[in-house]
mmCIF file of C-alpha atoms in Angstrom:
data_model
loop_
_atom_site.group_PDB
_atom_site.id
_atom_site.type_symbol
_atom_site.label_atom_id
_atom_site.label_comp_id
_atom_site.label_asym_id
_atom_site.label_seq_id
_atom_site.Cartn_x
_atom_site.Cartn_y
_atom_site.Cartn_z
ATOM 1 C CA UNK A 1 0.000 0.000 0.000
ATOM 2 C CA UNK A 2 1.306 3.231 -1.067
ATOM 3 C CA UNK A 3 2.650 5.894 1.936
ATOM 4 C CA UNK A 4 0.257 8.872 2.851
ATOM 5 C CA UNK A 5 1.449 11.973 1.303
ATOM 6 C CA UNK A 6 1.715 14.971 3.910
ATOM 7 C CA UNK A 7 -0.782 17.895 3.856
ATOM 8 C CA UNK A 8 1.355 20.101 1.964
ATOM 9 C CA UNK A 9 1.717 18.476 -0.883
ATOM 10 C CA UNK A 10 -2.079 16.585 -1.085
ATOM 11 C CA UNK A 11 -2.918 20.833 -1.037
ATOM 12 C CA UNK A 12 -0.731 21.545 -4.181
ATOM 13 C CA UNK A 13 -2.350 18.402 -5.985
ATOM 14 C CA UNK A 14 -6.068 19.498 -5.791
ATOM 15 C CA UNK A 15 -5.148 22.681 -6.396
ATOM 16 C CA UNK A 16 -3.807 21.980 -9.545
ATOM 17 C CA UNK A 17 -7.080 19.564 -9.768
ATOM 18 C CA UNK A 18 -9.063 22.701 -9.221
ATOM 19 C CA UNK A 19 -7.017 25.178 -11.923
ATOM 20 C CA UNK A 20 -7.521 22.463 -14.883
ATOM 21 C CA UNK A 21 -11.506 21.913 -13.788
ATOM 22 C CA UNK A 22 -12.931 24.183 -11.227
ATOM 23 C CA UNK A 23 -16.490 22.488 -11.463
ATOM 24 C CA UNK A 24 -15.970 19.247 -12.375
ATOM 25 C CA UNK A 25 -19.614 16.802 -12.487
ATOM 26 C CA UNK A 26 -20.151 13.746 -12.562
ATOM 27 C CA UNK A 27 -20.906 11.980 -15.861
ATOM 28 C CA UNK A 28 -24.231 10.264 -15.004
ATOM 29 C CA UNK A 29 -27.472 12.285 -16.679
ATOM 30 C CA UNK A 30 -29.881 13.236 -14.811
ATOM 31 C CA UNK A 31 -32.854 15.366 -14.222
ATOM 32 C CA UNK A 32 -33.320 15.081 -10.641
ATOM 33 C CA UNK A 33 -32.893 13.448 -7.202
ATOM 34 C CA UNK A 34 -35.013 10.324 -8.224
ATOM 35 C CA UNK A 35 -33.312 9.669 -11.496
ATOM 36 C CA UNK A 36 -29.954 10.203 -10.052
ATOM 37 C CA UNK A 37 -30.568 7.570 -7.745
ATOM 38 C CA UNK A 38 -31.683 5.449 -10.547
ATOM 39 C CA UNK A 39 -28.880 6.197 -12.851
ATOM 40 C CA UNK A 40 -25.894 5.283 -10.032
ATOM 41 C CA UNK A 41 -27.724 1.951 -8.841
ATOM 42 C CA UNK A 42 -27.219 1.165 -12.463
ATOM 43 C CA UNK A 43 -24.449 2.033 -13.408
ATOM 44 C CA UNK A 44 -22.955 -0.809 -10.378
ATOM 45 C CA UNK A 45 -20.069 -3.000 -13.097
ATOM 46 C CA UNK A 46 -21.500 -0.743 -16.159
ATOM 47 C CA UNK A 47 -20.237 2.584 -17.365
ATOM 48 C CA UNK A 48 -21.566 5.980 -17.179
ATOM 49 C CA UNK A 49 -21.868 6.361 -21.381
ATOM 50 C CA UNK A 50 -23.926 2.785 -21.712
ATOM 51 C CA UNK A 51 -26.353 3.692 -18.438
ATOM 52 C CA UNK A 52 -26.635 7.844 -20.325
ATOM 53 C CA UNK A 53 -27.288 5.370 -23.488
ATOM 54 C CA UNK A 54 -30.190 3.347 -21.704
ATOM 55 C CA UNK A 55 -31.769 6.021 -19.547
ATOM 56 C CA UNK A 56 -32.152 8.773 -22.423
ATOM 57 C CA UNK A 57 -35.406 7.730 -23.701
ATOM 58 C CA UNK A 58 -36.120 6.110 -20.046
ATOM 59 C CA UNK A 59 -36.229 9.360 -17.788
ATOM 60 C CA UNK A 60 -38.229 11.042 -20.569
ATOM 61 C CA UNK A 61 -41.613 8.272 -19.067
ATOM 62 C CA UNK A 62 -40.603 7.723 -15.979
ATOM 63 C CA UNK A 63 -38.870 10.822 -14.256
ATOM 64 C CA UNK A 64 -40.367 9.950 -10.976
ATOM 65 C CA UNK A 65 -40.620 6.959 -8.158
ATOM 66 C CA UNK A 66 -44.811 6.746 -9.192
ATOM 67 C CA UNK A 67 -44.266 6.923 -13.328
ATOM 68 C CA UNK A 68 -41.827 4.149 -13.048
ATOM 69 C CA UNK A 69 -44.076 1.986 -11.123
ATOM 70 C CA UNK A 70 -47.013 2.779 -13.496
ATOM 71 C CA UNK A 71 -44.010 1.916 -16.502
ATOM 72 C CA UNK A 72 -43.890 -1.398 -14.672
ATOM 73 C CA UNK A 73 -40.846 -3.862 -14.710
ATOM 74 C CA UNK A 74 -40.645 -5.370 -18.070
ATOM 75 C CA UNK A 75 -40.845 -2.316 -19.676
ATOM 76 C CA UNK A 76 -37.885 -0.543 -17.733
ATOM 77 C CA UNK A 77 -36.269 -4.196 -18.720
ATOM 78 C CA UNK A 78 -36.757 -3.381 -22.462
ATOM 79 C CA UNK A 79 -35.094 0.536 -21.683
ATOM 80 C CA UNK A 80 -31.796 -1.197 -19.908
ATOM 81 C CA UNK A 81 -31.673 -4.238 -20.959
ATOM 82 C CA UNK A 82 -28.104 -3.166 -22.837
ATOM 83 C CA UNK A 83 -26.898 -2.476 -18.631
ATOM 84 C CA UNK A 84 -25.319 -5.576 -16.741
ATOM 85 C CA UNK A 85 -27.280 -7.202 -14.356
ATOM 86 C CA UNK A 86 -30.526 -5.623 -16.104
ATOM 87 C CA UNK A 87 -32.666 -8.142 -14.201
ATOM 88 C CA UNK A 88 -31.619 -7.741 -11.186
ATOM 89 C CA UNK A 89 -31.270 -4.529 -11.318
ATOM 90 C CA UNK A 90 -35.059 -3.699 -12.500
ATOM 91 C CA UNK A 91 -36.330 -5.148 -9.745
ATOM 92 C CA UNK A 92 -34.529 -3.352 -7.496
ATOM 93 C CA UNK A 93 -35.482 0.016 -9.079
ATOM 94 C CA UNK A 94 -39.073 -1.167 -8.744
ATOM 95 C CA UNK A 95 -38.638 -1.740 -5.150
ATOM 96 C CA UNK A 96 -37.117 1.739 -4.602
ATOM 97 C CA UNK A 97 -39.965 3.416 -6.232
ATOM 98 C CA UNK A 98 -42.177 1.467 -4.346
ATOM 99 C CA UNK A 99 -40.896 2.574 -0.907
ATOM 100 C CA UNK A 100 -40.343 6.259 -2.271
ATOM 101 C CA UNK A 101 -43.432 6.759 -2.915
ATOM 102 C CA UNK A 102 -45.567 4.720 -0.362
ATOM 103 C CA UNK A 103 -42.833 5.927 2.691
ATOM 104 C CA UNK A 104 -41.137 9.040 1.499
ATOM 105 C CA UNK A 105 -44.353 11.131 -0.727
ATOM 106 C CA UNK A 106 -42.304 10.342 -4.181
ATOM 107 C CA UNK A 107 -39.307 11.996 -2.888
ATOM 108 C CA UNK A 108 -35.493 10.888 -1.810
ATOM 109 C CA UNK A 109 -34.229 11.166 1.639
ATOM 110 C CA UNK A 110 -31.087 13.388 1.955
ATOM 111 C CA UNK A 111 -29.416 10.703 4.723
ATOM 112 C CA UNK A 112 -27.336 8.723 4.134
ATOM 113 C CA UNK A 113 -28.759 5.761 6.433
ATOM 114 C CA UNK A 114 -31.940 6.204 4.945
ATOM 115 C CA UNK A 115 -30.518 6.110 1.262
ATOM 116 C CA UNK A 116 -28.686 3.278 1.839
ATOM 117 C CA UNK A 117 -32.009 1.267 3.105
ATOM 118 C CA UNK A 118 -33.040 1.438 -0.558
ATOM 119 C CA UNK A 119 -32.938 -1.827 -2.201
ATOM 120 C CA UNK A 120 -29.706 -1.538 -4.563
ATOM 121 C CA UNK A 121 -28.149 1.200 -2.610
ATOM 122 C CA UNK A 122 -25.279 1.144 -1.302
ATOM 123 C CA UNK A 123 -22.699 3.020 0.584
ATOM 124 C CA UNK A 124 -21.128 4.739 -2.777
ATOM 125 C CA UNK A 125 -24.749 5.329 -4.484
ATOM 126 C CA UNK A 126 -25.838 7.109 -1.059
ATOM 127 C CA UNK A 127 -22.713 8.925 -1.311
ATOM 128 C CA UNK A 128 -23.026 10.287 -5.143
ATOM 129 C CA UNK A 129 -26.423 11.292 -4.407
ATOM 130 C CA UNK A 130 -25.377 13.269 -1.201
ATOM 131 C CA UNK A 131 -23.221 15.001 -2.832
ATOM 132 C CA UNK A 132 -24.520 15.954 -6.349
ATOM 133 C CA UNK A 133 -27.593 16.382 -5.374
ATOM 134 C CA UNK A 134 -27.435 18.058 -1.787
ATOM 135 C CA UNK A 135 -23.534 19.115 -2.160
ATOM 136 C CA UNK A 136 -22.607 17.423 0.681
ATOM 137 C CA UNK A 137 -19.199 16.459 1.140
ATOM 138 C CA UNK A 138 -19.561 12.997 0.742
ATOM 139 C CA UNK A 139 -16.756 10.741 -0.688
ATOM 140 C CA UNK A 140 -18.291 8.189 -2.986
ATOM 141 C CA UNK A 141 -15.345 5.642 -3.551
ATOM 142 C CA UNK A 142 -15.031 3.831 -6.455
ATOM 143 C CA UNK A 143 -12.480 1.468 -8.739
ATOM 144 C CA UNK A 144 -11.080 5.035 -9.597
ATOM 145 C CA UNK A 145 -10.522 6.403 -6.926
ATOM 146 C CA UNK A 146 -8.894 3.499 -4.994
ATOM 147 C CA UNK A 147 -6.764 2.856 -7.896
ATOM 148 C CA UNK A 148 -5.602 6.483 -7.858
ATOM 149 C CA UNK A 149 -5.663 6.771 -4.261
ATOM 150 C CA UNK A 150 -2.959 4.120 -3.681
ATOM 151 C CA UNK A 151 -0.856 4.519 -6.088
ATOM 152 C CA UNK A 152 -0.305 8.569 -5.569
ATOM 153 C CA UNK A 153 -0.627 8.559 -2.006
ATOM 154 C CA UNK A 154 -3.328 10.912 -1.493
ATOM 155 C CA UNK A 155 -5.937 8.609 0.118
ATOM 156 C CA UNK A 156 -4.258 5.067 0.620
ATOM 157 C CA UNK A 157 -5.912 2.211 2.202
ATOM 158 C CA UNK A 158 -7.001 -1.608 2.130
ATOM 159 C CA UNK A 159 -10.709 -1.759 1.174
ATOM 160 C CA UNK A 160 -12.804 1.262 0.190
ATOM 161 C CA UNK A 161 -13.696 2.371 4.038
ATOM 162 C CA UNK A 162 -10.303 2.969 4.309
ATOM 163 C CA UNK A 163 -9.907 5.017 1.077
ATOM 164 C CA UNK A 164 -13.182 7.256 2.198
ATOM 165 C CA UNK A 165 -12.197 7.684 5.221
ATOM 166 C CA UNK A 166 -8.424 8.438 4.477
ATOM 167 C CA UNK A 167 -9.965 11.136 2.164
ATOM 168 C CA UNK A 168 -12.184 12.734 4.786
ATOM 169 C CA UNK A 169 -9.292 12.840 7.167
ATOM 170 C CA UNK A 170 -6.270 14.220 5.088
ATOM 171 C CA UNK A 171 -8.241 16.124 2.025
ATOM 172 C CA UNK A 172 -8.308 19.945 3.203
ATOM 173 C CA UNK A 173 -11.865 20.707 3.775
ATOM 174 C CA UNK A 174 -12.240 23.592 0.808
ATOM 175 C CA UNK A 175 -11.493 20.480 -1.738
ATOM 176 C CA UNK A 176 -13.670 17.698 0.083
ATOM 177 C CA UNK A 177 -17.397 19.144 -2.357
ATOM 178 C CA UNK A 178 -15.558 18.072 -5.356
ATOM 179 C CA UNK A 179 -12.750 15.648 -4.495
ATOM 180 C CA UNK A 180 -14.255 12.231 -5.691
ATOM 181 C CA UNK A 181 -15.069 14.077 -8.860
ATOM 182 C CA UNK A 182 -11.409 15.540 -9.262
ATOM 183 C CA UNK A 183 -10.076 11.659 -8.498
ATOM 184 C CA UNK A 184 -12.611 10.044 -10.790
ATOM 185 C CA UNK A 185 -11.772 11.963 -13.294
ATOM 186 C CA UNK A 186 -8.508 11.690 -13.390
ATOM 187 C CA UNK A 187 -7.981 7.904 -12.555
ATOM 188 C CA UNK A 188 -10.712 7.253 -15.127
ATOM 189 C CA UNK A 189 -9.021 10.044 -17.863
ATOM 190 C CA UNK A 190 -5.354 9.660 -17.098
ATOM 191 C CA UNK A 191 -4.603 7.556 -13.769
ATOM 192 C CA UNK A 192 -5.632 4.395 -16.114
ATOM 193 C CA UNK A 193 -5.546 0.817 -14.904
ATOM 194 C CA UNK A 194 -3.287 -0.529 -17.641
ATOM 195 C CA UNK A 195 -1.811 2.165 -18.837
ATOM 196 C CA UNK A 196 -1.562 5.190 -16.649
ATOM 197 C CA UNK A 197 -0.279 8.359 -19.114
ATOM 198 C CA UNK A 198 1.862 9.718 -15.926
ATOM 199 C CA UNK A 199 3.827 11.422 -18.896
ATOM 200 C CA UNK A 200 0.899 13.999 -19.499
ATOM 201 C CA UNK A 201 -0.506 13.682 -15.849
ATOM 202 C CA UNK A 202 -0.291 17.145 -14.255
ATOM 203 C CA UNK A 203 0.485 15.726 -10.318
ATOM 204 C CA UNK A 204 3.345 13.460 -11.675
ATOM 205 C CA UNK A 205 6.025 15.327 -10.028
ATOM 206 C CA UNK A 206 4.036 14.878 -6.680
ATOM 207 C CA UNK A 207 2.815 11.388 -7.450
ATOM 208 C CA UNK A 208 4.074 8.470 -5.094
ATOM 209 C CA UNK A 209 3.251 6.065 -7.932
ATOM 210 C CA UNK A 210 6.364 3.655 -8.029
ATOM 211 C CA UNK A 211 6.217 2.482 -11.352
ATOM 212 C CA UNK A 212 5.367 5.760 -13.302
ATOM 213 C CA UNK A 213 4.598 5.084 -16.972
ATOM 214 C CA UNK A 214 6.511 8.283 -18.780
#
């Protein structure tokens, strides 16, 4: 596991996050709390362009928890049916609705316990939702991020918990909003699995990563 980098130094590297993107967003559409949830619980092993490819014509019938019950199950099948796990994860969007709008009045609950109690939420969908939709400072971890986190130093750790809660304790707070969007981003863009393209990457001279690729 890599070493923590000290404060100084994690400061210059999200500053520099900040000067190439001061607003960066996440890559999901949506058009509101309810279809952000949606969009994250499927995009669980699929990627943001092919869940943006099966939700297009999807949010434009069922933009709420009561229109996608009324769309019922096999029809959301037939919208994401080109999404992993489709099955699976219909039903669970049908559940969701279901207890949105029987428990919560059709809308979504800005905690995180209460997110999480949704059938195919978890901890990181609760988190993205948090903070795009409410801007909390909520760290949703992800491949990305604990990829990028190790390897540079910036949030190291053994399992995701570690990684989120590395970033909430060594991330200076004016940096936490947009953090997991900066790392995303950049493990997703230019911290790559395979082939990481450290020789363009603007942190590479503060980078722990051992085995840079320049």
């Amino acid at each position: 596991m890599a070493r923590q980098l000290d404060y100084h130094t994690i400061r210059e590297i999200f500053e520099r996050f900040r000067e190439a993107d001061a607003e960066p967003k996440g890559e999901l559409d949506h058009v509101n709390a309810y279809t952000l949830v949606v969009a994250v619980a499927l995009s669980a092993q699929a990627t943001d362009k092919g869940v943006n490819k099966a939700t297009a014509e999807l949010f434009k019938v069922a933009d709420t928890p009561q229109k996608m019950l009324d769309l019922g199950e096999e029809k959301l099948i037939e919208h994401i049916k080109t999404i992993g796990l489709y099955r699976n994860k219909a039903k669970n969007v049908m559940k969701l609705s279901k207890i949105l709008a029987e428990d919560y009045g059709g809308e979504v609950p800005n905690s995180r316990a209460a997110l999480e109690s949704l059938p195919g939420v978890g901890r990181k969908t609760a988190n993205v939702v948090l903070n795009m939709w409410w801007q909390y400072p909520a760290q949703a971890v992800d491949t990305h991020i604990f990829r990028f986190g190790n390897r540079s130093g910036v949030c190291p750790g053994k399992d995701v918990v570690a990684v989120e809660r590395a970033i909430e304790d060594h991330i200076p707070a004016d940096f936490q909003l947009h953090a997991h969007h900066w790392m995303i981003l950049h493990g997703r863009y230019t911290c790559k699995a395979r082939k990481p393209l450290c020789g363009t990457c603007v942190i590479r001279d503060l980078c722990m990563f051992e085995e840079k690729n320049l």
